[in-house]
Amino acid sequence: MKKSVLTRYRVMAYVTGVLLVLLTLGVFAKYVLDVKGADGFTSVVGIAHGWLYVVYLVFAFDLGSKAKWPVSKQLWVLLAGTVPTAAFFVERQVTHELAVRLEKQAPVDAKV
């Protein structure tokens, strides 16, 4: 597995996580606080999160298949983009786990 697979997953995890938090705040502002203009904000952020979540799913599935995760772990990572702030915690755990694996996989440079 290449480091770039992990990097693109990490970027999309953060993007998806931030958009989901913004969407949650927008929905709260729209329905609880009755803020004017929250309707448009919620629509735009909701559409952006929806489309980018699909990209997140592709990258997370690619990462999981290359890391040879069991189906249960893959589903856990895939669903992290649907729970506000979960993507941040799952991303950290996945990164720590795979960083060790990538470090062991990298060739050691020999001194000449």
PDB file of N, CA and C in Angstrom:
ATOM      1  N   MET A   1       0.840  -1.178   0.000  1.00  0.00           N
ATOM      2  CA  MET A   1       0.000   0.000   0.000  1.00  0.00           C
ATOM      3  C   MET A   1       0.887   1.243   0.000  1.00  0.00           C
ATOM      4  N   LYS A   2       0.491   2.215  -0.804  1.00  0.00           N
ATOM      5  CA  LYS A   2       1.246   3.457  -0.893  1.00  0.00           C
ATOM      6  C   LYS A   2       0.741   4.468   0.131  1.00  0.00           C
ATOM      7  N   LYS A   3       1.637   5.364   0.499  1.00  0.00           N
ATOM      8  CA  LYS A   3       1.284   6.414   1.459  1.00  0.00           C
ATOM      9  C   LYS A   3       0.235   7.362   0.876  1.00  0.00           C
ATOM     10  N   SER A   4       0.235   7.529  -0.445  1.00  0.00           N
ATOM     11  CA  SER A   4      -0.726   8.434  -1.080  1.00  0.00           C
ATOM     12  C   SER A   4      -2.170   7.971  -0.881  1.00  0.00           C
ATOM     13  N   VAL A   5      -2.383   6.655  -0.773  1.00  0.00           N
ATOM     14  CA  VAL A   5      -3.732   6.131  -0.530  1.00  0.00           C
ATOM     15  C   VAL A   5      -4.224   6.602   0.838  1.00  0.00           C
ATOM     16  N   LEU A   6      -3.339   6.548   1.821  1.00  0.00           N
ATOM     17  CA  LEU A   6      -3.694   7.028   3.160  1.00  0.00           C
ATOM     18  C   LEU A   6      -3.894   8.539   3.163  1.00  0.00           C
ATOM     19  N   THR A   7      -3.046   9.265   2.463  1.00  0.00           N
ATOM     20  CA  THR A   7      -3.134  10.729   2.439  1.00  0.00           C
ATOM     21  C   THR A   7      -4.447  11.203   1.831  1.00  0.00           C
ATOM     22  N   ARG A   8      -4.848  10.627   0.726  1.00  0.00           N
ATOM     23  CA  ARG A   8      -6.103  11.083   0.109  1.00  0.00           C
ATOM     24  C   ARG A   8      -7.306  10.713   0.977  1.00  0.00           C
ATOM     25  N   TYR A   9      -7.239   9.582   1.671  1.00  0.00           N
ATOM     26  CA  TYR A   9      -8.303   9.242   2.615  1.00  0.00           C
ATOM     27  C   TYR A   9      -8.357  10.279   3.742  1.00  0.00           C
ATOM     28  N   ARG A  10      -7.194  10.643   4.277  1.00  0.00           N
ATOM     29  CA  ARG A  10      -7.140  11.606   5.375  1.00  0.00           C
ATOM     30  C   ARG A  10      -7.730  12.949   4.963  1.00  0.00           C
ATOM     31  N   VAL A  11      -7.381  13.414   3.772  1.00  0.00           N
ATOM     32  CA  VAL A  11      -7.911  14.701   3.287  1.00  0.00           C
ATOM     33  C   VAL A  11      -9.436  14.648   3.196  1.00  0.00           C
ATOM     34  N   MET A  12      -9.952  13.583   2.613  1.00  0.00           N
ATOM     35  CA  MET A  12     -11.397  13.480   2.467  1.00  0.00           C
ATOM     36  C   MET A  12     -12.098  13.273   3.804  1.00  0.00           C
ATOM     37  N   ALA A  13     -11.442  12.608   4.754  1.00  0.00           N
ATOM     38  CA  ALA A  13     -12.028  12.450   6.087  1.00  0.00           C
ATOM     39  C   ALA A  13     -12.193  13.805   6.754  1.00  0.00           C
ATOM     40  N   TYR A  14     -11.171  14.653   6.644  1.00  0.00           N
ATOM     41  CA  TYR A  14     -11.266  15.985   7.237  1.00  0.00           C
ATOM     42  C   TYR A  14     -12.304  16.846   6.520  1.00  0.00           C
ATOM     43  N   VAL A  15     -12.307  16.810   5.200  1.00  0.00           N
ATOM     44  CA  VAL A  15     -13.277  17.611   4.441  1.00  0.00           C
ATOM     45  C   VAL A  15     -14.696  17.172   4.781  1.00  0.00           C
ATOM     46  N   THR A  16     -14.930  15.869   4.769  1.00  0.00           N
ATOM     47  CA  THR A  16     -16.247  15.345   5.090  1.00  0.00           C
ATOM     48  C   THR A  16     -16.644  15.683   6.523  1.00  0.00           C
ATOM     49  N   GLY A  17     -15.701  15.551   7.439  1.00  0.00           N
ATOM     50  CA  GLY A  17     -15.971  15.857   8.844  1.00  0.00           C
ATOM     51  C   GLY A  17     -16.332  17.315   9.067  1.00  0.00           C
ATOM     52  N   VAL A  18     -15.565  18.206   8.454  1.00  0.00           N
ATOM     53  CA  VAL A  18     -15.834  19.642   8.606  1.00  0.00           C
ATOM     54  C   VAL A  18     -17.191  19.995   8.004  1.00  0.00           C
ATOM     55  N   LEU A  19     -17.473  19.484   6.815  1.00  0.00           N
ATOM     56  CA  LEU A  19     -18.764  19.785   6.193  1.00  0.00           C
ATOM     57  C   LEU A  19     -19.930  19.227   7.009  1.00  0.00           C
ATOM     58  N   LEU A  20     -19.745  18.064   7.598  1.00  0.00           N
ATOM     59  CA  LEU A  20     -20.826  17.497   8.403  1.00  0.00           C
ATOM     60  C   LEU A  20     -21.060  18.301   9.681  1.00  0.00           C
ATOM     61  N   VAL A  21     -19.995  18.793  10.283  1.00  0.00           N
ATOM     62  CA  VAL A  21     -20.155  19.655  11.462  1.00  0.00           C
ATOM     63  C   VAL A  21     -20.863  20.954  11.064  1.00  0.00           C
ATOM     64  N   LEU A  22     -20.448  21.544   9.944  1.00  0.00           N
ATOM     65  CA  LEU A  22     -21.110  22.763   9.462  1.00  0.00           C
ATOM     66  C   LEU A  22     -22.580  22.506   9.144  1.00  0.00           C
ATOM     67  N   LEU A  23     -22.862  21.358   8.535  1.00  0.00           N
ATOM     68  CA  LEU A  23     -24.245  21.013   8.225  1.00  0.00           C
ATOM     69  C   LEU A  23     -25.074  20.852   9.499  1.00  0.00           C
ATOM     70  N   THR A  24     -24.503  20.226  10.500  1.00  0.00           N
ATOM     71  CA  THR A  24     -25.195  20.054  11.776  1.00  0.00           C
ATOM     72  C   THR A  24     -25.490  21.406  12.420  1.00  0.00           C
ATOM     73  N   LEU A  25     -24.501  22.294  12.405  1.00  0.00           N
ATOM     74  CA  LEU A  25     -24.710  23.638  12.947  1.00  0.00           C
ATOM     75  C   LEU A  25     -25.771  24.392  12.152  1.00  0.00           C
ATOM     76  N   GLY A  26     -25.752  24.235  10.823  1.00  0.00           N
ATOM     77  CA  GLY A  26     -26.744  24.884   9.978  1.00  0.00           C
ATOM     78  C   GLY A  26     -28.151  24.386  10.250  1.00  0.00           C
ATOM     79  N   VAL A  27     -28.305  23.084  10.422  1.00  0.00           N
ATOM     80  CA  VAL A  27     -29.622  22.517  10.721  1.00  0.00           C
ATOM     81  C   VAL A  27     -30.096  22.993  12.092  1.00  0.00           C
ATOM     82  N   PHE A  28     -29.191  23.041  13.046  1.00  0.00           N
ATOM     83  CA  PHE A  28     -29.521  23.555  14.378  1.00  0.00           C
ATOM     84  C   PHE A  28     -29.973  25.017  14.291  1.00  0.00           C
ATOM     85  N   ALA A  29     -29.220  25.823  13.515  1.00  0.00           N
ATOM     86  CA  ALA A  29     -29.581  27.235  13.359  1.00  0.00           C
ATOM     87  C   ALA A  29     -30.919  27.393  12.647  1.00  0.00           C
ATOM     88  N   LYS A  30     -31.166  26.530  11.681  1.00  0.00           N
ATOM     89  CA  LYS A  30     -32.403  26.622  10.891  1.00  0.00           C
ATOM     90  C   LYS A  30     -33.637  26.225  11.703  1.00  0.00           C
ATOM     91  N   TYR A  31     -33.561  25.095  12.382  1.00  0.00           N
ATOM     92  CA  TYR A  31     -34.757  24.564  13.036  1.00  0.00           C
ATOM     93  C   TYR A  31     -34.910  24.945  14.505  1.00  0.00           C
ATOM     94  N   VAL A  32     -33.805  25.126  15.205  1.00  0.00           N
ATOM     95  CA  VAL A  32     -33.897  25.438  16.633  1.00  0.00           C
ATOM     96  C   VAL A  32     -33.850  26.944  16.873  1.00  0.00           C
ATOM     97  N   LEU A  33     -32.890  27.604  16.258  1.00  0.00           N
ATOM     98  CA  LEU A  33     -32.719  29.047  16.484  1.00  0.00           C
ATOM     99  C   LEU A  33     -33.506  29.905  15.502  1.00  0.00           C
ATOM    100  N   ASP A  34     -34.030  29.302  14.451  1.00  0.00           N
ATOM    101  CA  ASP A  34     -34.797  30.007  13.423  1.00  0.00           C
ATOM    102  C   ASP A  34     -34.025  31.195  12.853  1.00  0.00           C
ATOM    103  N   VAL A  35     -32.759  30.948  12.493  1.00  0.00           N
ATOM    104  CA  VAL A  35     -31.886  31.987  11.938  1.00  0.00           C
ATOM    105  C   VAL A  35     -32.235  32.204  10.474  1.00  0.00           C
ATOM    106  N   LYS A  36     -32.381  33.474  10.114  1.00  0.00           N
ATOM    107  CA  LYS A  36     -32.666  33.813   8.721  1.00  0.00           C
ATOM    108  C   LYS A  36     -31.418  33.546   7.887  1.00  0.00           C
ATOM    109  N   GLY A  37     -31.564  32.918   6.750  1.00  0.00           N
ATOM    110  CA  GLY A  37     -30.435  32.612   5.883  1.00  0.00           C
ATOM    111  C   GLY A  37     -29.838  31.238   6.125  1.00  0.00           C
ATOM    112  N   ALA A  38     -30.229  30.606   7.214  1.00  0.00           N
ATOM    113  CA  ALA A  38     -29.699  29.266   7.499  1.00  0.00           C
ATOM    114  C   ALA A  38     -30.226  28.249   6.503  1.00  0.00           C
ATOM    115  N   ASP A  39     -31.378  28.536   5.910  1.00  0.00           N
ATOM    116  CA  ASP A  39     -31.974  27.630   4.934  1.00  0.00           C
ATOM    117  C   ASP A  39     -31.054  27.444   3.724  1.00  0.00           C
ATOM    118  N   GLY A  40     -30.585  28.552   3.167  1.00  0.00           N
ATOM    119  CA  GLY A  40     -29.673  28.499   2.012  1.00  0.00           C
ATOM    120  C   GLY A  40     -28.339  27.874   2.366  1.00  0.00           C
ATOM    121  N   PHE A  41     -27.817  28.235   3.540  1.00  0.00           N
ATOM    122  CA  PHE A  41     -26.540  27.673   4.002  1.00  0.00           C
ATOM    123  C   PHE A  41     -26.645  26.163   4.138  1.00  0.00           C
ATOM    124  N   THR A  42     -27.733  25.702   4.745  1.00  0.00           N
ATOM    125  CA  THR A  42     -27.935  24.275   4.949  1.00  0.00           C
ATOM    126  C   THR A  42     -28.039  23.536   3.615  1.00  0.00           C
ATOM    127  N   SER A  43     -28.699  24.142   2.653  1.00  0.00           N
ATOM    128  CA  SER A  43     -28.837  23.517   1.336  1.00  0.00           C
ATOM    129  C   SER A  43     -27.490  23.369   0.652  1.00  0.00           C
ATOM    130  N   VAL A  44     -26.709  24.440   0.640  1.00  0.00           N
ATOM    131  CA  VAL A  44     -25.409  24.417  -0.033  1.00  0.00           C
ATOM    132  C   VAL A  44     -24.461  23.434   0.642  1.00  0.00           C
ATOM    133  N   VAL A  45     -24.353  23.505   1.950  1.00  0.00           N
ATOM    134  CA  VAL A  45     -23.441  22.622   2.680  1.00  0.00           C
ATOM    135  C   VAL A  45     -23.919  21.173   2.588  1.00  0.00           C
ATOM    136  N   GLY A  46     -25.228  20.967   2.617  1.00  0.00           N
ATOM    137  CA  GLY A  46     -25.767  19.615   2.502  1.00  0.00           C
ATOM    138  C   GLY A  46     -25.442  18.972   1.164  1.00  0.00           C
ATOM    139  N   ILE A  47     -25.581  19.729   0.100  1.00  0.00           N
ATOM    140  CA  ILE A  47     -25.254  19.214  -1.236  1.00  0.00           C
ATOM    141  C   ILE A  47     -23.754  18.935  -1.344  1.00  0.00           C
ATOM    142  N   ALA A  48     -22.933  19.867  -0.856  1.00  0.00           N
ATOM    143  CA  ALA A  48     -21.476  19.670  -0.903  1.00  0.00           C
ATOM    144  C   ALA A  48     -21.066  18.438  -0.096  1.00  0.00           C
ATOM    145  N   HIS A  49     -21.637  18.305   1.095  1.00  0.00           N
ATOM    146  CA  HIS A  49     -21.304  17.141   1.922  1.00  0.00           C
ATOM    147  C   HIS A  49     -21.747  15.850   1.235  1.00  0.00           C
ATOM    148  N   GLY A  50     -22.906  15.857   0.636  1.00  0.00           N
ATOM    149  CA  GLY A  50     -23.414  14.665  -0.035  1.00  0.00           C
ATOM    150  C   GLY A  50     -22.511  14.194  -1.156  1.00  0.00           C
ATOM    151  N   TRP A  51     -22.109  15.109  -2.011  1.00  0.00           N
ATOM    152  CA  TRP A  51     -21.232  14.737  -3.131  1.00  0.00           C
ATOM    153  C   TRP A  51     -19.839  14.346  -2.654  1.00  0.00           C
ATOM    154  N   LEU A  52     -19.308  15.099  -1.716  1.00  0.00           N
ATOM    155  CA  LEU A  52     -17.953  14.786  -1.238  1.00  0.00           C
ATOM    156  C   LEU A  52     -17.936  13.541  -0.362  1.00  0.00           C
ATOM    157  N   TYR A  53     -19.056  13.197   0.246  1.00  0.00           N
ATOM    158  CA  TYR A  53     -19.138  11.954   1.007  1.00  0.00           C
ATOM    159  C   TYR A  53     -18.991  10.752   0.074  1.00  0.00           C
ATOM    160  N   VAL A  54     -19.516  10.868  -1.131  1.00  0.00           N
ATOM    161  CA  VAL A  54     -19.349   9.794  -2.118  1.00  0.00           C
ATOM    162  C   VAL A  54     -17.861   9.612  -2.447  1.00  0.00           C
ATOM    163  N   VAL A  55     -17.141  10.706  -2.608  1.00  0.00           N
ATOM    164  CA  VAL A  55     -15.693  10.633  -2.850  1.00  0.00           C
ATOM    165  C   VAL A  55     -15.001  10.006  -1.642  1.00  0.00           C
ATOM    166  N   TYR A  56     -15.414  10.411  -0.442  1.00  0.00           N
ATOM    167  CA  TYR A  56     -14.872   9.821   0.786  1.00  0.00           C
ATOM    168  C   TYR A  56     -15.102   8.313   0.806  1.00  0.00           C
ATOM    169  N   LEU A  57     -16.295   7.875   0.432  1.00  0.00           N
ATOM    170  CA  LEU A  57     -16.598   6.443   0.405  1.00  0.00           C
ATOM    171  C   LEU A  57     -15.662   5.689  -0.536  1.00  0.00           C
ATOM    172  N   VAL A  58     -15.423   6.255  -1.705  1.00  0.00           N
ATOM    173  CA  VAL A  58     -14.526   5.608  -2.678  1.00  0.00           C
ATOM    174  C   VAL A  58     -13.118   5.500  -2.105  1.00  0.00           C
ATOM    175  N   PHE A  59     -12.606   6.594  -1.547  1.00  0.00           N
ATOM    176  CA  PHE A  59     -11.241   6.586  -1.009  1.00  0.00           C
ATOM    177  C   PHE A  59     -11.122   5.683   0.220  1.00  0.00           C
ATOM    178  N   ALA A  60     -12.129   5.696   1.084  1.00  0.00           N
ATOM    179  CA  ALA A  60     -12.097   4.849   2.275  1.00  0.00           C
ATOM    180  C   ALA A  60     -12.189   3.376   1.892  1.00  0.00           C
ATOM    181  N   PHE A  61     -13.018   3.055   0.916  1.00  0.00           N
ATOM    182  CA  PHE A  61     -13.117   1.668   0.457  1.00  0.00           C
ATOM    183  C   PHE A  61     -11.804   1.224  -0.179  1.00  0.00           C
ATOM    184  N   ASP A  62     -11.202   2.091  -0.967  1.00  0.00           N
ATOM    185  CA  ASP A  62      -9.909   1.778  -1.586  1.00  0.00           C
ATOM    186  C   ASP A  62      -8.853   1.530  -0.515  1.00  0.00           C
ATOM    187  N   LEU A  63      -8.819   2.384   0.498  1.00  0.00           N
ATOM    188  CA  LEU A  63      -7.872   2.211   1.596  1.00  0.00           C
ATOM    189  C   LEU A  63      -8.118   0.894   2.323  1.00  0.00           C
ATOM    190  N   GLY A  64      -9.371   0.617   2.629  1.00  0.00           N
ATOM    191  CA  GLY A  64      -9.702  -0.604   3.349  1.00  0.00           C
ATOM    192  C   GLY A  64      -9.365  -1.860   2.574  1.00  0.00           C
ATOM    193  N   SER A  65      -9.591  -1.825   1.273  1.00  0.00           N
ATOM    194  CA  SER A  65      -9.279  -3.017   0.476  1.00  0.00           C
ATOM    195  C   SER A  65      -7.768  -3.212   0.340  1.00  0.00           C
ATOM    196  N   LYS A  66      -7.025  -2.130   0.229  1.00  0.00           N
ATOM    197  CA  LYS A  66      -5.569  -2.251   0.136  1.00  0.00           C
ATOM    198  C   LYS A  66      -4.937  -2.600   1.480  1.00  0.00           C
ATOM    199  N   ALA A  67      -5.586  -2.193   2.570  1.00  0.00           N
ATOM    200  CA  ALA A  67      -5.100  -2.537   3.908  1.00  0.00           C
ATOM    201  C   ALA A  67      -5.581  -3.916   4.338  1.00  0.00           C
ATOM    202  N   LYS A  68      -6.458  -4.510   3.515  1.00  0.00           N
ATOM    203  CA  LYS A  68      -7.003  -5.846   3.789  1.00  0.00           C
ATOM    204  C   LYS A  68      -7.748  -5.914   5.132  1.00  0.00           C
ATOM    205  N   TRP A  69      -8.615  -4.922   5.337  1.00  0.00           N
ATOM    206  CA  TRP A  69      -9.428  -4.884   6.539  1.00  0.00           C
ATOM    207  C   TRP A  69     -10.595  -5.854   6.419  1.00  0.00           C
ATOM    208  N   PRO A  70     -11.082  -6.343   7.549  1.00  0.00           N
ATOM    209  CA  PRO A  70     -12.319  -7.128   7.505  1.00  0.00           C
ATOM    210  C   PRO A  70     -13.502  -6.214   7.171  1.00  0.00           C
ATOM    211  N   VAL A  71     -14.588  -6.805   6.718  1.00  0.00           N
ATOM    212  CA  VAL A  71     -15.762  -6.028   6.294  1.00  0.00           C
ATOM    213  C   VAL A  71     -16.294  -5.152   7.428  1.00  0.00           C
ATOM    214  N   SER A  72     -16.283  -5.654   8.648  1.00  0.00           N
ATOM    215  CA  SER A  72     -16.812  -4.874   9.775  1.00  0.00           C
ATOM    216  C   SER A  72     -16.016  -3.586   9.986  1.00  0.00           C
ATOM    217  N   LYS A  73     -14.711  -3.651   9.858  1.00  0.00           N
ATOM    218  CA  LYS A  73     -13.886  -2.452  10.028  1.00  0.00           C
ATOM    219  C   LYS A  73     -14.106  -1.486   8.867  1.00  0.00           C
ATOM    220  N   GLN A  74     -14.240  -2.033   7.658  1.00  0.00           N
ATOM    221  CA  GLN A  74     -14.492  -1.167   6.510  1.00  0.00           C
ATOM    222  C   GLN A  74     -15.820  -0.428   6.673  1.00  0.00           C
ATOM    223  N   LEU A  75     -16.846  -1.117   7.109  1.00  0.00           N
ATOM    224  CA  LEU A  75     -18.140  -0.465   7.319  1.00  0.00           C
ATOM    225  C   LEU A  75     -18.052   0.619   8.383  1.00  0.00           C
ATOM    226  N   TRP A  76     -17.295   0.345   9.446  1.00  0.00           N
ATOM    227  CA  TRP A  76     -17.107   1.322  10.519  1.00  0.00           C
ATOM    228  C   TRP A  76     -16.466   2.598   9.978  1.00  0.00           C
ATOM    229  N   VAL A  77     -15.437   2.447   9.149  1.00  0.00           N
ATOM    230  CA  VAL A  77     -14.750   3.609   8.568  1.00  0.00           C
ATOM    231  C   VAL A  77     -15.662   4.313   7.566  1.00  0.00           C
ATOM    232  N   LEU A  78     -16.396   3.570   6.770  1.00  0.00           N
ATOM    233  CA  LEU A  78     -17.294   4.171   5.786  1.00  0.00           C
ATOM    234  C   LEU A  78     -18.407   4.986   6.448  1.00  0.00           C
ATOM    235  N   LEU A  79     -18.929   4.491   7.546  1.00  0.00           N
ATOM    236  CA  LEU A  79     -20.021   5.182   8.235  1.00  0.00           C
ATOM    237  C   LEU A  79     -19.551   6.370   9.074  1.00  0.00           C
ATOM    238  N   ALA A  80     -18.256   6.491   9.290  1.00  0.00           N
ATOM    239  CA  ALA A  80     -17.726   7.595  10.102  1.00  0.00           C
ATOM    240  C   ALA A  80     -18.049   8.955   9.494  1.00  0.00           C
ATOM    241  N   GLY A  81     -18.260   9.000   8.193  1.00  0.00           N
ATOM    242  CA  GLY A  81     -18.588  10.266   7.537  1.00  0.00           C
ATOM    243  C   GLY A  81     -20.030  10.686   7.717  1.00  0.00           C
ATOM    244  N   THR A  82     -20.824   9.888   8.443  1.00  0.00           N
ATOM    245  CA  THR A  82     -22.236  10.224   8.643  1.00  0.00           C
ATOM    246  C   THR A  82     -22.535  10.691  10.063  1.00  0.00           C
ATOM    247  N   VAL A  83     -21.570  10.564  10.966  1.00  0.00           N
ATOM    248  CA  VAL A  83     -21.762  10.971  12.358  1.00  0.00           C
ATOM    249  C   VAL A  83     -20.878  12.190  12.616  1.00  0.00           C
ATOM    250  N   PRO A  84     -21.473  13.322  13.024  1.00  0.00           N
ATOM    251  CA  PRO A  84     -20.658  14.521  13.252  1.00  0.00           C
ATOM    252  C   PRO A  84     -19.479  14.245  14.186  1.00  0.00           C
ATOM    253  N   THR A  85     -18.321  14.659  13.805  1.00  0.00           N
ATOM    254  CA  THR A  85     -17.013  14.558  14.470  1.00  0.00           C
ATOM    255  C   THR A  85     -16.427  13.144  14.478  1.00  0.00           C
ATOM    256  N   ALA A  86     -17.182  12.122  14.096  1.00  0.00           N
ATOM    257  CA  ALA A  86     -16.647  10.752  14.110  1.00  0.00           C
ATOM    258  C   ALA A  86     -15.508  10.588  13.103  1.00  0.00           C
ATOM    259  N   ALA A  87     -15.597  11.259  11.974  1.00  0.00           N
ATOM    260  CA  ALA A  87     -14.556  11.128  10.948  1.00  0.00           C
ATOM    261  C   ALA A  87     -13.188  11.548  11.486  1.00  0.00           C
ATOM    262  N   PHE A  88     -13.156  12.528  12.367  1.00  0.00           N
ATOM    263  CA  PHE A  88     -11.881  12.982  12.923  1.00  0.00           C
ATOM    264  C   PHE A  88     -11.242  11.905  13.800  1.00  0.00           C
ATOM    265  N   PHE A  89     -12.048  11.281  14.641  1.00  0.00           N
ATOM    266  CA  PHE A  89     -11.524  10.255  15.550  1.00  0.00           C
ATOM    267  C   PHE A  89     -11.131   8.983  14.806  1.00  0.00           C
ATOM    268  N   VAL A  90     -11.953   8.583  13.862  1.00  0.00           N
ATOM    269  CA  VAL A  90     -11.652   7.385  13.083  1.00  0.00           C
ATOM    270  C   VAL A  90     -10.413   7.613  12.233  1.00  0.00           C
ATOM    271  N   GLU A  91     -10.293   8.792  11.654  1.00  0.00           N
ATOM    272  CA  GLU A  91      -9.111   9.111  10.834  1.00  0.00           C
ATOM    273  C   GLU A  91      -7.842   9.009  11.656  1.00  0.00           C
ATOM    274  N   ARG A  92      -7.847   9.539  12.865  1.00  0.00           N
ATOM    275  CA  ARG A  92      -6.652   9.475  13.726  1.00  0.00           C
ATOM    276  C   ARG A  92      -6.283   8.030  14.032  1.00  0.00           C
ATOM    277  N   GLN A  93      -7.274   7.222  14.355  1.00  0.00           N
ATOM    278  CA  GLN A  93      -7.008   5.828  14.685  1.00  0.00           C
ATOM    279  C   GLN A  93      -6.469   5.066  13.469  1.00  0.00           C
ATOM    280  N   VAL A  94      -7.075   5.277  12.319  1.00  0.00           N
ATOM    281  CA  VAL A  94      -6.634   4.609  11.093  1.00  0.00           C
ATOM    282  C   VAL A  94      -5.228   5.056  10.724  1.00  0.00           C
ATOM    283  N   THR A  95      -4.954   6.340  10.847  1.00  0.00           N
ATOM    284  CA  THR A  95      -3.633   6.871  10.503  1.00  0.00           C
ATOM    285  C   THR A  95      -2.561   6.277  11.400  1.00  0.00           C
ATOM    286  N   HIS A  96      -2.804   6.220  12.698  1.00  0.00           N
ATOM    287  CA  HIS A  96      -1.813   5.637  13.610  1.00  0.00           C
ATOM    288  C   HIS A  96      -1.564   4.166  13.292  1.00  0.00           C
ATOM    289  N   GLU A  97      -2.635   3.451  13.011  1.00  0.00           N
ATOM    290  CA  GLU A  97      -2.505   2.029  12.703  1.00  0.00           C
ATOM    291  C   GLU A  97      -1.707   1.804  11.416  1.00  0.00           C
ATOM    292  N   LEU A  98      -2.042   2.547  10.376  1.00  0.00           N
ATOM    293  CA  LEU A  98      -1.407   2.320   9.083  1.00  0.00           C
ATOM    294  C   LEU A  98      -0.043   2.973   8.963  1.00  0.00           C
ATOM    295  N   ALA A  99       0.228   4.000   9.752  1.00  0.00           N
ATOM    296  CA  ALA A  99       1.553   4.626   9.718  1.00  0.00           C
ATOM    297  C   ALA A  99       2.620   3.633  10.156  1.00  0.00           C
ATOM    298  N   VAL A 100       2.310   2.836  11.146  1.00  0.00           N
ATOM    299  CA  VAL A 100       3.248   1.810  11.611  1.00  0.00           C
ATOM    300  C   VAL A 100       3.480   0.786  10.509  1.00  0.00           C
ATOM    301  N   ARG A 101       2.408   0.381   9.869  1.00  0.00           N
ATOM    302  CA  ARG A 101       2.524  -0.598   8.783  1.00  0.00           C
ATOM    303  C   ARG A 101       3.335  -0.040   7.609  1.00  0.00           C
ATOM    304  N   LEU A 102       3.092   1.230   7.258  1.00  0.00           N
ATOM    305  CA  LEU A 102       3.825   1.848   6.152  1.00  0.00           C
ATOM    306  C   LEU A 102       5.303   2.025   6.489  1.00  0.00           C
ATOM    307  N   GLU A 103       5.586   2.319   7.762  1.00  0.00           N
ATOM    308  CA  GLU A 103       6.966   2.492   8.197  1.00  0.00           C
ATOM    309  C   GLU A 103       7.738   1.174   8.076  1.00  0.00           C
ATOM    310  N   LYS A 104       7.107   0.089   8.445  1.00  0.00           N
ATOM    311  CA  LYS A 104       7.742  -1.223   8.340  1.00  0.00           C
ATOM    312  C   LYS A 104       7.926  -1.631   6.886  1.00  0.00           C
ATOM    313  N   GLN A 105       7.021  -1.180   6.040  1.00  0.00           N
ATOM    314  CA  GLN A 105       7.038  -1.532   4.626  1.00  0.00           C
ATOM    315  C   GLN A 105       8.091  -0.770   3.844  1.00  0.00           C
ATOM    316  N   ALA A 106       8.445   0.443   4.294  1.00  0.00           N
ATOM    317  CA  ALA A 106       9.394   1.292   3.566  1.00  0.00           C
ATOM    318  C   ALA A 106      10.803   0.691   3.646  1.00  0.00           C
ATOM    319  N   PRO A 107      11.523   0.726   2.533  1.00  0.00           N
ATOM    320  CA  PRO A 107      12.886   0.203   2.550  1.00  0.00           C
ATOM    321  C   PRO A 107      13.805   1.101   3.375  1.00  0.00           C
ATOM    322  N   VAL A 108      14.695   0.488   4.092  1.00  0.00           N
ATOM    323  CA  VAL A 108      15.648   1.227   4.912  1.00  0.00           C
ATOM    324  C   VAL A 108      16.836   1.608   4.043  1.00  0.00           C
ATOM    325  N   ASP A 109      17.197   2.898   4.045  1.00  0.00           N
ATOM    326  CA  ASP A 109      18.336   3.346   3.244  1.00  0.00           C
ATOM    327  C   ASP A 109      19.628   2.904   3.914  1.00  0.00           C
ATOM    328  N   ALA A 110      20.489   2.311   3.126  1.00  0.00           N
ATOM    329  CA  ALA A 110      21.774   1.856   3.641  1.00  0.00           C
ATOM    330  C   ALA A 110      22.793   2.972   3.477  1.00  0.00           C
ATOM    331  N   LYS A 111      23.599   3.146   4.506  1.00  0.00           N
ATOM    332  CA  LYS A 111      24.637   4.174   4.432  1.00  0.00           C
ATOM    333  C   LYS A 111      25.801   3.628   3.611  1.00  0.00           C
ATOM    334  N   VAL A 112      26.341   4.480   2.773  1.00  0.00           N
ATOM    335  CA  VAL A 112      27.455   4.054   1.920  1.00  0.00           C
ATOM    336  C   VAL A 112      28.746   4.547   2.479  1.00  0.00           C
TER     337      VAL A 112
END
